[in-house]
Amino acid sequence: EDKVVQSPLSLVVHEGDTVTLNCSYEVTNFRSLLWYKQEKKAPTFLFMLTSSGIEKKSGRLSSILDKKELFSILNITATQTGDSAVYLCAGARGAQKLVFGQGTRLTINP
Amino acid sequence: NAGVTQTPKFRVLKTGQSMTLLCAQDMNHEYMYWYRQDPGMGLRLIHYSVGEGTTAKGEVPDGYNVSRLKKQNFLLGLESAAPSQTSVYFCASSYSMGHIDSGANVLTFGAGSRLTVL
C-alpha cells in the first residue's frame, strides 16, 4: 500500500529559526513529490520535485528530493510568523494519484 | 479569476439526509478531484475525473457519488449521510498529462467545505 509519512507532526520554533521538515514515501510507479502549504483553508502549491539532488528554491524556502532513499526535505530559513501553517507532502504516481502525508503543523512564535 | 470555488462552505446534516457539494473551476482544467481531510489522516482522494462525462473512484469512494456533466463543474453527492462522513471536503483541479507545463500533478484547491453529520 502506498504511503507518505511526514515528520515531525508538529513543530514550534521562534521567529528567525531555520526549520527542516521531512517526508518519506513509498509510492508505486513514483513520478514526483509535491509540497503544499495550508494555512486556514486551501492548500497552496510550493514545489514539485521529479529529479534527485536538484534543489528547488523560492525565497526562504527550498526543497530537495532523494529518490534512492525515498525522502524529501523542505527547509525554511529565517522563519517568520507568516510561515505558520500545515505543510503537506504528497507523492504522485501518475496524474490522478496523489498520496498525501499527514502534514506537519509548524508554529512560529514571535 | 476565481480559480476553484466550492459551495456551500459549511453544512450540517442529520444522519440519512442527502446533499450535493458543488465545485466550479474557471481555469479550463481537464482533471478535477474531490478529497476529504480528517485530523491526523491527511488528504484522501474520494473520486476524480479526467474529463467531461468521465469519473473514477479514488481511495475512499464508498458513500459518495460524483458527476461531471460540464468541464468546469464537478459535483459530489452524499445520498444518505453518516456521521463518519463528517469532514472537510476539498475540490481540486489540474491540467492533463499532456499539458505543456506538465502540471497534471500540480493541483489547485478550493477553500474547502466543512460538513458535519449529526
mmCIF file with all atom_site columns, C-alpha atoms in Angstrom:
data_model
loop_
_atom_site.group_PDB
_atom_site.id
_atom_site.type_symbol
_atom_site.label_atom_id
_atom_site.label_alt_id
_atom_site.label_comp_id
_atom_site.label_asym_id
_atom_site.label_entity_id
_atom_site.label_seq_id
_atom_site.pdbx_PDB_ins_code
_atom_site.Cartn_x
_atom_site.Cartn_y
_atom_site.Cartn_z
_atom_site.occupancy
_atom_site.B_iso_or_equiv
_atom_site.pdbx_formal_charge
_atom_site.auth_seq_id
_atom_site.auth_comp_id
_atom_site.auth_asym_id
_atom_site.auth_atom_id
_atom_site.pdbx_PDB_model_num
ATOM 1   C CA . GLU A 1 1   ? 0.000   0.000  0.000   1.00 0.00 ? 1   GLU A CA 1
ATOM 2   C CA . ASP A 1 2   ? 1.315   3.431  -0.930  1.00 0.00 ? 2   ASP A CA 1
ATOM 3   C CA . LYS A 1 3   ? 2.155   5.705  1.971   1.00 0.00 ? 3   LYS A CA 1
ATOM 4   C CA . VAL A 1 4   ? 3.723   9.044  2.708   1.00 0.00 ? 4   VAL A CA 1
ATOM 5   C CA . VAL A 1 5   ? 4.958   9.824  6.208   1.00 0.00 ? 5   VAL A CA 1
ATOM 6   C CA . GLN A 1 6   ? 5.868   13.282 7.429   1.00 0.00 ? 6   GLN A CA 1
ATOM 7   C CA . SER A 1 7   ? 7.874   14.225 10.479  1.00 0.00 ? 7   SER A CA 1
ATOM 8   C CA . PRO A 1 8   ? 7.645   15.869 12.819  1.00 0.00 ? 8   PRO A CA 1
ATOM 9   C CA . LEU A 1 9   ? 3.866   16.102 13.045  1.00 0.00 ? 9   LEU A CA 1
ATOM 10  C CA . SER A 1 10  ? 4.145   19.327 14.969  1.00 0.00 ? 10  SER A CA 1
ATOM 11  C CA . LEU A 1 11  ? 6.935   21.849 15.418  1.00 0.00 ? 11  LEU A CA 1
ATOM 12  C CA . VAL A 1 12  ? 7.133   25.091 17.390  1.00 0.00 ? 12  VAL A CA 1
ATOM 13  C CA . VAL A 1 13  ? 10.056  27.452 16.840  1.00 0.00 ? 13  VAL A CA 1
ATOM 14  C CA . HIS A 1 14  ? 10.950  31.097 17.329  1.00 0.00 ? 14  HIS A CA 1
ATOM 15  C CA . GLU A 1 15  ? 10.938  33.668 14.587  1.00 0.00 ? 15  GLU A CA 1
ATOM 16  C CA . GLY A 1 16  ? 14.284  33.691 12.807  1.00 0.00 ? 16  GLY A CA 1
ATOM 17  C CA . ASP A 1 17  ? 14.986  29.992 13.345  1.00 0.00 ? 17  ASP A CA 1
ATOM 18  C CA . THR A 1 18  ? 15.637  27.587 10.490  1.00 0.00 ? 18  THR A CA 1
ATOM 19  C CA . VAL A 1 19  ? 13.438  24.514 10.211  1.00 0.00 ? 19  VAL A CA 1
ATOM 20  C CA . THR A 1 20  ? 13.632  21.276 8.270   1.00 0.00 ? 20  THR A CA 1
ATOM 21  C CA . LEU A 1 21  ? 10.523  19.261 7.530   1.00 0.00 ? 21  LEU A CA 1
ATOM 22  C CA . ASN A 1 22  ? 10.803  15.650 6.473   1.00 0.00 ? 22  ASN A CA 1
ATOM 23  C CA . CYS A 1 23  ? 8.807   13.498 4.088   1.00 0.00 ? 23  CYS A CA 1
ATOM 24  C CA . SER A 1 24  ? 9.414   9.827  3.348   1.00 0.00 ? 24  SER A CA 1
ATOM 25  C CA . TYR A 1 25  ? 7.450   7.954  0.751   1.00 0.00 ? 25  TYR A CA 1
ATOM 26  C CA . GLU A 1 26  ? 6.652   4.520  -0.603  1.00 0.00 ? 26  GLU A CA 1
ATOM 27  C CA . VAL A 1 27  ? 4.687   5.134  -3.784  1.00 0.00 ? 27  VAL A CA 1
ATOM 28  C CA . THR A 1 28  ? 4.266   2.653  -6.605  1.00 0.00 ? 28  THR A CA 1
ATOM 29  C CA . ASN A 1 29  ? 5.384   3.985  -10.001 1.00 0.00 ? 29  ASN A CA 1
ATOM 30  C CA . PHE A 1 30  ? 6.548   7.170  -8.361  1.00 0.00 ? 30  PHE A CA 1
ATOM 31  C CA . ARG A 1 31  ? 6.597   10.231 -10.629 1.00 0.00 ? 31  ARG A CA 1
ATOM 32  C CA . SER A 1 32  ? 7.080   13.286 -8.442  1.00 0.00 ? 32  SER A CA 1
ATOM 33  C CA . LEU A 1 33  ? 6.986   14.674 -4.910  1.00 0.00 ? 33  LEU A CA 1
ATOM 34  C CA . LEU A 1 34  ? 4.982   17.784 -4.128  1.00 0.00 ? 34  LEU A CA 1
ATOM 35  C CA . TRP A 1 35  ? 4.899   20.193 -1.209  1.00 0.00 ? 35  TRP A CA 1
ATOM 36  C CA . TYR A 1 36  ? 1.895   22.307 -0.297  1.00 0.00 ? 36  TYR A CA 1
ATOM 37  C CA . LYS A 1 37  ? 1.320   24.958 2.372   1.00 0.00 ? 37  LYS A CA 1
ATOM 38  C CA . GLN A 1 38  ? -2.062  25.007 4.088   1.00 0.00 ? 38  GLN A CA 1
ATOM 39  C CA . GLU A 1 39  ? -2.959  27.977 6.203   1.00 0.00 ? 39  GLU A CA 1
ATOM 40  C CA . LYS A 1 40  ? -6.575  28.409 7.136   1.00 0.00 ? 40  LYS A CA 1
ATOM 41  C CA . LYS A 1 41  ? -8.162  26.996 4.019   1.00 0.00 ? 41  LYS A CA 1
ATOM 42  C CA . ALA A 1 42  ? -6.966  25.756 0.641   1.00 0.00 ? 42  ALA A CA 1
ATOM 43  C CA . PRO A 1 43  ? -3.557  24.114 0.299   1.00 0.00 ? 43  PRO A CA 1
ATOM 44  C CA . THR A 1 44  ? -1.337  26.176 -1.973  1.00 0.00 ? 44  THR A CA 1
ATOM 45  C CA . PHE A 1 45  ? 1.389   24.717 -4.155  1.00 0.00 ? 45  PHE A CA 1
ATOM 46  C CA . LEU A 1 46  ? 5.035   25.212 -3.168  1.00 0.00 ? 46  LEU A CA 1
ATOM 47  C CA . PHE A 1 47  ? 7.260   22.790 -5.086  1.00 0.00 ? 47  PHE A CA 1
ATOM 48  C CA . MET A 1 48  ? 7.200   19.805 -7.385  1.00 0.00 ? 48  MET A CA 1
ATOM 49  C CA . LEU A 1 49  ? 10.321  17.634 -7.410  1.00 0.00 ? 49  LEU A CA 1
ATOM 50  C CA . THR A 1 50  ? 10.982  14.982 -10.013 1.00 0.00 ? 50  THR A CA 1
ATOM 51  C CA . SER A 1 51  ? 14.776  14.578 -10.027 1.00 0.00 ? 51  SER A CA 1
ATOM 52  C CA . SER A 1 52  ? 17.098  13.572 -7.235  1.00 0.00 ? 52  SER A CA 1
ATOM 53  C CA . GLY A 1 53  ? 19.596  16.039 -5.846  1.00 0.00 ? 53  GLY A CA 1
ATOM 54  C CA . ILE A 1 54  ? 18.289  19.141 -7.590  1.00 0.00 ? 54  ILE A CA 1
ATOM 55  C CA . GLU A 1 55  ? 17.312  21.798 -5.096  1.00 0.00 ? 55  GLU A CA 1
ATOM 56  C CA . LYS A 1 56  ? 14.327  23.966 -5.790  1.00 0.00 ? 56  LYS A CA 1
ATOM 57  C CA . LYS A 1 57  ? 14.211  27.375 -4.133  1.00 0.00 ? 57  LYS A CA 1
ATOM 58  C CA . SER A 1 58  ? 11.652  30.065 -3.640  1.00 0.00 ? 58  SER A CA 1
ATOM 59  C CA . GLY A 1 59  ? 12.777  32.878 -1.392  1.00 0.00 ? 59  GLY A CA 1
ATOM 60  C CA . ARG A 1 60  ? 13.492  31.444 2.057   1.00 0.00 ? 60  ARG A CA 1
ATOM 61  C CA . LEU A 1 61  ? 12.030  28.049 1.158   1.00 0.00 ? 61  LEU A CA 1
ATOM 62  C CA . SER A 1 62  ? 13.932  25.254 -0.508  1.00 0.00 ? 62  SER A CA 1
ATOM 63  C CA . SER A 1 63  ? 13.370  21.573 -1.101  1.00 0.00 ? 63  SER A CA 1
ATOM 64  C CA . ILE A 1 64  ? 15.266  18.588 -2.373  1.00 0.00 ? 64  ILE A CA 1
ATOM 65  C CA . LEU A 1 65  ? 14.420  15.013 -3.297  1.00 0.00 ? 65  LEU A CA 1
ATOM 66  C CA . ASP A 1 66  ? 16.399  11.811 -2.749  1.00 0.00 ? 66  ASP A CA 1
ATOM 67  C CA . LYS A 1 67  ? 14.902  9.071  -4.937  1.00 0.00 ? 67  LYS A CA 1
ATOM 68  C CA . LYS A 1 68  ? 17.352  6.467  -3.720  1.00 0.00 ? 68  LYS A CA 1
ATOM 69  C CA . GLU A 1 69  ? 16.464  6.893  -0.052  1.00 0.00 ? 69  GLU A CA 1
ATOM 70  C CA . LEU A 1 70  ? 12.828  7.816  -0.848  1.00 0.00 ? 70  LEU A CA 1
ATOM 71  C CA . PHE A 1 71  ? 12.586  11.068 1.038   1.00 0.00 ? 71  PHE A CA 1
ATOM 72  C CA . SER A 1 72  ? 12.366  14.792 0.630   1.00 0.00 ? 72  SER A CA 1
ATOM 73  C CA . ILE A 1 73  ? 13.036  17.734 2.913   1.00 0.00 ? 73  ILE A CA 1
ATOM 74  C CA . LEU A 1 74  ? 11.609  21.210 2.999   1.00 0.00 ? 74  LEU A CA 1
ATOM 75  C CA . ASN A 1 75  ? 13.801  23.888 4.527   1.00 0.00 ? 75  ASN A CA 1
ATOM 76  C CA . ILE A 1 76  ? 12.651  27.274 5.702   1.00 0.00 ? 76  ILE A CA 1
ATOM 77  C CA . THR A 1 77  ? 15.317  29.753 6.752   1.00 0.00 ? 77  THR A CA 1
ATOM 78  C CA . ALA A 1 78  ? 14.849  32.926 8.816   1.00 0.00 ? 78  ALA A CA 1
ATOM 79  C CA . THR A 1 79  ? 11.303  31.877 9.680   1.00 0.00 ? 79  THR A CA 1
ATOM 80  C CA . GLN A 1 80  ? 8.561   34.472 10.037  1.00 0.00 ? 80  GLN A CA 1
ATOM 81  C CA . THR A 1 81  ? 5.180   34.280 11.765  1.00 0.00 ? 81  THR A CA 1
ATOM 82  C CA . GLY A 1 82  ? 3.588   34.138 8.317   1.00 0.00 ? 82  GLY A CA 1
ATOM 83  C CA . ASP A 1 83  ? 5.256   30.764 7.782   1.00 0.00 ? 83  ASP A CA 1
ATOM 84  C CA . SER A 1 84  ? 2.966   29.265 10.417  1.00 0.00 ? 84  SER A CA 1
ATOM 85  C CA . ALA A 1 85  ? 0.869   26.662 8.587   1.00 0.00 ? 85  ALA A CA 1
ATOM 86  C CA . VAL A 1 86  ? 0.419   22.981 7.948   1.00 0.00 ? 86  VAL A CA 1
ATOM 87  C CA . TYR A 1 87  ? 2.889   21.739 5.356   1.00 0.00 ? 87  TYR A CA 1
ATOM 88  C CA . LEU A 1 88  ? 1.696   18.833 3.248   1.00 0.00 ? 88  LEU A CA 1
ATOM 89  C CA . CYS A 1 89  ? 3.841   16.451 1.280   1.00 0.00 ? 89  CYS A CA 1
ATOM 90  C CA . ALA A 1 90  ? 2.403   14.258 -1.479  1.00 0.00 ? 90  ALA A CA 1
ATOM 91  C CA . GLY A 1 91  ? 3.811   11.506 -3.649  1.00 0.00 ? 91  GLY A CA 1
ATOM 92  C CA . ALA A 1 92  ? 2.445   11.271 -7.174  1.00 0.00 ? 92  ALA A CA 1
ATOM 93  C CA . ARG A 1 93  ? 2.010   8.017  -9.060  1.00 0.00 ? 93  ARG A CA 1
ATOM 94  C CA . GLY A 1 94  ? 0.521   9.105  -12.324 1.00 0.00 ? 94  GLY A CA 1
ATOM 95  C CA . ALA A 1 95  ? -1.565  12.163 -12.921 1.00 0.00 ? 95  ALA A CA 1
ATOM 96  C CA . GLN A 1 96  ? -4.528  11.347 -10.763 1.00 0.00 ? 96  GLN A CA 1
ATOM 97  C CA . LYS A 1 97  ? -2.951  9.616  -7.835  1.00 0.00 ? 97  LYS A CA 1
ATOM 98  C CA . LEU A 1 98  ? -1.508  11.908 -5.213  1.00 0.00 ? 98  LEU A CA 1
ATOM 99  C CA . VAL A 1 99  ? -0.869  10.218 -1.878  1.00 0.00 ? 99  VAL A CA 1
ATOM 100 C CA . PHE A 1 100 ? -0.690  12.799 0.894   1.00 0.00 ? 100 PHE A CA 1
ATOM 101 C CA . GLY A 1 101 ? 1.117   12.628 4.199   1.00 0.00 ? 101 GLY A CA 1
ATOM 102 C CA . GLN A 1 102 ? -0.499  13.652 7.478   1.00 0.00 ? 102 GLN A CA 1
ATOM 103 C CA . GLY A 1 103 ? 1.077   17.086 7.377   1.00 0.00 ? 103 GLY A CA 1
ATOM 104 C CA . THR A 1 104 ? 3.469   18.942 9.684   1.00 0.00 ? 104 THR A CA 1
ATOM 105 C CA . ARG A 1 105 ? 1.927   21.739 11.741  1.00 0.00 ? 105 ARG A CA 1
ATOM 106 C CA . LEU A 1 106 ? 4.536   24.497 12.012  1.00 0.00 ? 106 LEU A CA 1
ATOM 107 C CA . THR A 1 107 ? 4.079   27.291 14.531  1.00 0.00 ? 107 THR A CA 1
ATOM 108 C CA . ILE A 1 108 ? 6.405   30.287 14.520  1.00 0.00 ? 108 ILE A CA 1
ATOM 109 C CA . ASN A 1 109 ? 6.381   32.296 17.737  1.00 0.00 ? 109 ASN A CA 1
ATOM 110 C CA . PRO A 1 110 ? 7.460   35.954 17.646  1.00 0.00 ? 110 PRO A CA 1
ATOM 111 C CA . ASN B 2 1   ? -10.018 34.996 -11.739 1.00 0.00 ? 1   ASN B CA 1
ATOM 112 C CA . ALA B 2 2   ? -11.798 32.885 -9.119  1.00 0.00 ? 2   ALA B CA 1
ATOM 113 C CA . GLY B 2 3   ? -9.818  29.635 -9.518  1.00 0.00 ? 3   GLY B CA 1
ATOM 114 C CA . VAL B 2 4   ? -11.685 26.806 -7.770  1.00 0.00 ? 4   VAL B CA 1
ATOM 115 C CA . THR B 2 5   ? -14.928 27.682 -5.985  1.00 0.00 ? 5   THR B CA 1
ATOM 116 C CA . GLN B 2 6   ? -16.796 25.334 -3.639  1.00 0.00 ? 6   GLN B CA 1
ATOM 117 C CA . THR B 2 7   ? -20.317 25.700 -2.342  1.00 0.00 ? 7   THR B CA 1
ATOM 118 C CA . PRO B 2 8   ? -21.535 25.532 0.335   1.00 0.00 ? 8   PRO B CA 1
ATOM 119 C CA . LYS B 2 9   ? -18.715 26.391 2.728   1.00 0.00 ? 9   LYS B CA 1
ATOM 120 C CA . PHE B 2 10  ? -20.496 24.916 5.742   1.00 0.00 ? 10  PHE B CA 1
ATOM 121 C CA . ARG B 2 11  ? -23.337 22.450 6.139   1.00 0.00 ? 11  ARG B CA 1
ATOM 122 C CA . VAL B 2 12  ? -24.874 20.484 8.992   1.00 0.00 ? 12  VAL B CA 1
ATOM 123 C CA . LEU B 2 13  ? -26.849 17.365 8.110   1.00 0.00 ? 13  LEU B CA 1
ATOM 124 C CA . LYS B 2 14  ? -28.766 14.766 10.038  1.00 0.00 ? 14  LYS B CA 1
ATOM 125 C CA . THR B 2 15  ? -27.953 11.107 9.538   1.00 0.00 ? 15  THR B CA 1
ATOM 126 C CA . GLY B 2 16  ? -29.692 9.807  6.435   1.00 0.00 ? 16  GLY B CA 1
ATOM 127 C CA . GLN B 2 17  ? -30.113 13.153 4.709   1.00 0.00 ? 17  GLN B CA 1
ATOM 128 C CA . SER B 2 18  ? -28.685 13.789 1.271   1.00 0.00 ? 18  SER B CA 1
ATOM 129 C CA . MET B 2 19  ? -26.767 16.717 -0.122  1.00 0.00 ? 19  MET B CA 1
ATOM 130 C CA . THR B 2 20  ? -24.575 17.831 -3.008  1.00 0.00 ? 20  THR B CA 1
ATOM 131 C CA . LEU B 2 21  ? -21.357 19.788 -2.904  1.00 0.00 ? 21  LEU B CA 1
ATOM 132 C CA . LEU B 2 22  ? -20.643 21.859 -5.977  1.00 0.00 ? 22  LEU B CA 1
ATOM 133 C CA . CYS B 2 23  ? -17.198 22.621 -7.350  1.00 0.00 ? 23  CYS B CA 1
ATOM 134 C CA . ALA B 2 24  ? -16.560 25.056 -10.185 1.00 0.00 ? 24  ALA B CA 1
ATOM 135 C CA . GLN B 2 25  ? -13.254 25.969 -11.824 1.00 0.00 ? 25  GLN B CA 1
ATOM 136 C CA . ASP B 2 26  ? -12.538 28.648 -14.380 1.00 0.00 ? 26  ASP B CA 1
ATOM 137 C CA . MET B 2 27  ? -9.018  27.598 -15.419 1.00 0.00 ? 27  MET B CA 1
ATOM 138 C CA . ASN B 2 28  ? -10.075 25.239 -18.217 1.00 0.00 ? 28  ASN B CA 1
ATOM 139 C CA . HIS B 2 29  ? -8.505  22.325 -16.327 1.00 0.00 ? 29  HIS B CA 1
ATOM 140 C CA . GLU B 2 30  ? -9.172  18.835 -17.624 1.00 0.00 ? 30  GLU B CA 1
ATOM 141 C CA . TYR B 2 31  ? -8.818  16.992 -14.326 1.00 0.00 ? 31  TYR B CA 1
ATOM 142 C CA . MET B 2 32  ? -10.907 17.508 -11.219 1.00 0.00 ? 32  MET B CA 1
ATOM 143 C CA . TYR B 2 33  ? -10.808 15.816 -7.821  1.00 0.00 ? 33  TYR B CA 1
ATOM 144 C CA . TRP B 2 34  ? -12.661 15.531 -4.544  1.00 0.00 ? 34  TRP B CA 1
ATOM 145 C CA . TYR B 2 35  ? -10.662 14.967 -1.354  1.00 0.00 ? 35  TYR B CA 1
ATOM 146 C CA . ARG B 2 36  ? -11.623 14.723 2.273   1.00 0.00 ? 36  ARG B CA 1
ATOM 147 C CA . GLN B 2 37  ? -9.381  15.877 5.085   1.00 0.00 ? 37  GLN B CA 1
ATOM 148 C CA . ASP B 2 38  ? -9.637  14.420 8.576   1.00 0.00 ? 38  ASP B CA 1
ATOM 149 C CA . PRO B 2 39  ? -7.408  15.132 11.587  1.00 0.00 ? 39  PRO B CA 1
ATOM 150 C CA . GLY B 2 40  ? -4.212  13.100 11.506  1.00 0.00 ? 40  GLY B CA 1
ATOM 151 C CA . MET B 2 41  ? -5.026  11.479 8.164   1.00 0.00 ? 41  MET B CA 1
ATOM 152 C CA . GLY B 2 42  ? -4.013  13.983 5.537   1.00 0.00 ? 42  GLY B CA 1
ATOM 153 C CA . LEU B 2 43  ? -5.980  14.375 2.326   1.00 0.00 ? 43  LEU B CA 1
ATOM 154 C CA . ARG B 2 44  ? -7.652  11.289 0.888   1.00 0.00 ? 44  ARG B CA 1
ATOM 155 C CA . LEU B 2 45  ? -8.974  11.056 -2.653  1.00 0.00 ? 45  LEU B CA 1
ATOM 156 C CA . ILE B 2 46  ? -12.681 10.250 -2.927  1.00 0.00 ? 46  ILE B CA 1
ATOM 157 C CA . HIS B 2 47  ? -13.366 10.441 -6.676  1.00 0.00 ? 47  HIS B CA 1
ATOM 158 C CA . TYR B 2 48  ? -11.786 12.134 -9.626  1.00 0.00 ? 48  TYR B CA 1
ATOM 159 C CA . SER B 2 49  ? -12.486 12.978 -13.250 1.00 0.00 ? 49  SER B CA 1
ATOM 160 C CA . VAL B 2 50  ? -10.149 13.194 -16.210 1.00 0.00 ? 50  VAL B CA 1
ATOM 161 C CA . GLY B 2 51  ? -12.648 14.948 -18.444 1.00 0.00 ? 51  GLY B CA 1
ATOM 162 C CA . GLU B 2 52  ? -16.235 15.914 -19.050 1.00 0.00 ? 52  GLU B CA 1
ATOM 163 C CA . GLY B 2 53  ? -18.533 12.931 -18.697 1.00 0.00 ? 53  GLY B CA 1
ATOM 164 C CA . THR B 2 54  ? -15.937 10.700 -17.000 1.00 0.00 ? 54  THR B CA 1
ATOM 165 C CA . THR B 2 55  ? -15.466 9.817  -13.351 1.00 0.00 ? 55  THR B CA 1
ATOM 166 C CA . ALA B 2 56  ? -13.405 7.297  -11.422 1.00 0.00 ? 56  ALA B CA 1
ATOM 167 C CA . LYS B 2 57  ? -13.092 6.038  -7.860  1.00 0.00 ? 57  LYS B CA 1
ATOM 168 C CA . GLY B 2 58  ? -10.300 7.165  -5.616  1.00 0.00 ? 58  GLY B CA 1
ATOM 169 C CA . GLU B 2 59  ? -9.079  5.854  -2.301  1.00 0.00 ? 59  GLU B CA 1
ATOM 170 C CA . VAL B 2 60  ? -12.282 6.266  -0.222  1.00 0.00 ? 60  VAL B CA 1
ATOM 171 C CA . PRO B 2 61  ? -15.284 6.316  -2.618  1.00 0.00 ? 61  PRO B CA 1
ATOM 172 C CA . ASP B 2 62  ? -17.887 4.456  -0.534  1.00 0.00 ? 62  ASP B CA 1
ATOM 173 C CA . GLY B 2 63  ? -20.955 6.508  0.330   1.00 0.00 ? 63  GLY B CA 1
ATOM 174 C CA . TYR B 2 64  ? -20.266 9.162  -2.308  1.00 0.00 ? 64  TYR B CA 1
ATOM 175 C CA . ASN B 2 65  ? -21.248 9.712  -5.928  1.00 0.00 ? 65  ASN B CA 1
ATOM 176 C CA . VAL B 2 66  ? -19.969 12.259 -8.418  1.00 0.00 ? 66  VAL B CA 1
ATOM 177 C CA . SER B 2 67  ? -20.888 13.731 -11.754 1.00 0.00 ? 67  SER B CA 1
ATOM 178 C CA . ARG B 2 68  ? -19.052 15.853 -14.300 1.00 0.00 ? 68  ARG B CA 1
ATOM 179 C CA . LEU B 2 69  ? -21.650 16.964 -16.827 1.00 0.00 ? 69  LEU B CA 1
ATOM 180 C CA . LYS B 2 70  ? -19.732 20.113 -17.714 1.00 0.00 ? 70  LYS B CA 1
ATOM 181 C CA . LYS B 2 71  ? -15.969 20.542 -17.899 1.00 0.00 ? 71  LYS B CA 1
ATOM 182 C CA . GLN B 2 72  ? -15.939 23.325 -15.346 1.00 0.00 ? 72  GLN B CA 1
ATOM 183 C CA . ASN B 2 73  ? -18.137 21.639 -12.721 1.00 0.00 ? 73  ASN B CA 1
ATOM 184 C CA . PHE B 2 74  ? -17.647 18.587 -10.512 1.00 0.00 ? 74  PHE B CA 1
ATOM 185 C CA . LEU B 2 75  ? -20.411 17.583 -8.109  1.00 0.00 ? 75  LEU B CA 1
ATOM 186 C CA . LEU B 2 76  ? -20.014 15.397 -5.028  1.00 0.00 ? 76  LEU B CA 1
ATOM 187 C CA . GLY B 2 77  ? -23.156 13.767 -3.677  1.00 0.00 ? 77  GLY B CA 1
ATOM 188 C CA . LEU B 2 78  ? -23.954 12.080 -0.391  1.00 0.00 ? 78  LEU B CA 1
ATOM 189 C CA . GLU B 2 79  ? -27.123 10.003 -0.795  1.00 0.00 ? 79  GLU B CA 1
ATOM 190 C CA . SER B 2 80  ? -27.521 9.015  2.858   1.00 0.00 ? 80  SER B CA 1
ATOM 191 C CA . ALA B 2 81  ? -25.164 10.909 5.124   1.00 0.00 ? 81  ALA B CA 1
ATOM 192 C CA . ALA B 2 82  ? -23.466 9.145  8.024   1.00 0.00 ? 82  ALA B CA 1
ATOM 193 C CA . PRO B 2 83  ? -21.527 10.607 10.986  1.00 0.00 ? 83  PRO B CA 1
ATOM 194 C CA . SER B 2 84  ? -18.345 9.041  9.528   1.00 0.00 ? 84  SER B CA 1
ATOM 195 C CA . GLN B 2 85  ? -18.675 11.498 6.642   1.00 0.00 ? 85  GLN B CA 1
ATOM 196 C CA . THR B 2 86  ? -18.142 14.448 8.946   1.00 0.00 ? 86  THR B CA 1
ATOM 197 C CA . SER B 2 87  ? -15.076 16.041 7.416   1.00 0.00 ? 87  SER B CA 1
ATOM 198 C CA . VAL B 2 88  ? -13.673 18.947 5.452   1.00 0.00 ? 88  VAL B CA 1
ATOM 199 C CA . TYR B 2 89  ? -14.061 18.367 1.726   1.00 0.00 ? 89  TYR B CA 1
ATOM 200 C CA . PHE B 2 90  ? -11.708 19.887 -0.813  1.00 0.00 ? 90  PHE B CA 1
ATOM 201 C CA . CYS B 2 91  ? -12.195 20.099 -4.526  1.00 0.00 ? 91  CYS B CA 1
ATOM 202 C CA . ALA B 2 92  ? -9.141  20.483 -6.743  1.00 0.00 ? 92  ALA B CA 1
ATOM 203 C CA . SER B 2 93  ? -8.334  20.717 -10.423 1.00 0.00 ? 93  SER B CA 1
ATOM 204 C CA . SER B 2 94  ? -5.293  20.378 -12.649 1.00 0.00 ? 94  SER B CA 1
ATOM 205 C CA . TYR B 2 95  ? -4.137  20.309 -16.236 1.00 0.00 ? 95  TYR B CA 1
ATOM 206 C CA . SER B 2 96  ? -3.953  16.994 -18.043 1.00 0.00 ? 96  SER B CA 1
ATOM 207 C CA . MET B 2 97  ? -0.838  14.905 -18.529 1.00 0.00 ? 97  MET B CA 1
ATOM 208 C CA . GLY B 2 98  ? -0.217  16.298 -21.987 1.00 0.00 ? 98  GLY B CA 1
ATOM 209 C CA . HIS B 2 99  ? -0.152  19.922 -20.947 1.00 0.00 ? 99  HIS B CA 1
ATOM 210 C CA . ILE B 2 100 ? 2.995   21.822 -21.806 1.00 0.00 ? 100 ILE B CA 1
ATOM 211 C CA . ASP B 2 101 ? 3.611   22.702 -18.184 1.00 0.00 ? 101 ASP B CA 1
ATOM 212 C CA . SER B 2 102 ? 3.408   19.020 -17.225 1.00 0.00 ? 102 SER B CA 1
ATOM 213 C CA . GLY B 2 103 ? 1.240   20.266 -14.428 1.00 0.00 ? 103 GLY B CA 1
ATOM 214 C CA . ALA B 2 104 ? -1.034  17.275 -14.083 1.00 0.00 ? 104 ALA B CA 1
ATOM 215 C CA . ASN B 2 105 ? 0.240   16.720 -10.569 1.00 0.00 ? 105 ASN B CA 1
ATOM 216 C CA . VAL B 2 106 ? 0.033   20.379 -9.550  1.00 0.00 ? 106 VAL B CA 1
ATOM 217 C CA . LEU B 2 107 ? -3.409  20.734 -8.066  1.00 0.00 ? 107 LEU B CA 1
ATOM 218 C CA . THR B 2 108 ? -5.254  23.974 -7.428  1.00 0.00 ? 108 THR B CA 1
ATOM 219 C CA . PHE B 2 109 ? -7.539  23.584 -4.424  1.00 0.00 ? 109 PHE B CA 1
ATOM 220 C CA . GLY B 2 110 ? -10.778 25.208 -3.433  1.00 0.00 ? 110 GLY B CA 1
ATOM 221 C CA . ALA B 2 111 ? -11.262 26.732 0.018   1.00 0.00 ? 111 ALA B CA 1
ATOM 222 C CA . GLY B 2 112 ? -12.988 23.650 1.419   1.00 0.00 ? 112 GLY B CA 1
ATOM 223 C CA . SER B 2 113 ? -16.460 22.736 2.621   1.00 0.00 ? 113 SER B CA 1
ATOM 224 C CA . ARG B 2 114 ? -16.942 21.753 6.253   1.00 0.00 ? 114 ARG B CA 1
ATOM 225 C CA . LEU B 2 115 ? -19.641 19.118 6.605   1.00 0.00 ? 115 LEU B CA 1
ATOM 226 C CA . THR B 2 116 ? -20.992 17.911 9.939   1.00 0.00 ? 116 THR B CA 1
ATOM 227 C CA . VAL B 2 117 ? -23.326 14.917 10.102  1.00 0.00 ? 117 VAL B CA 1
ATOM 228 C CA . LEU B 2 118 ? -25.226 14.543 13.378  1.00 0.00 ? 118 LEU B CA 1
#
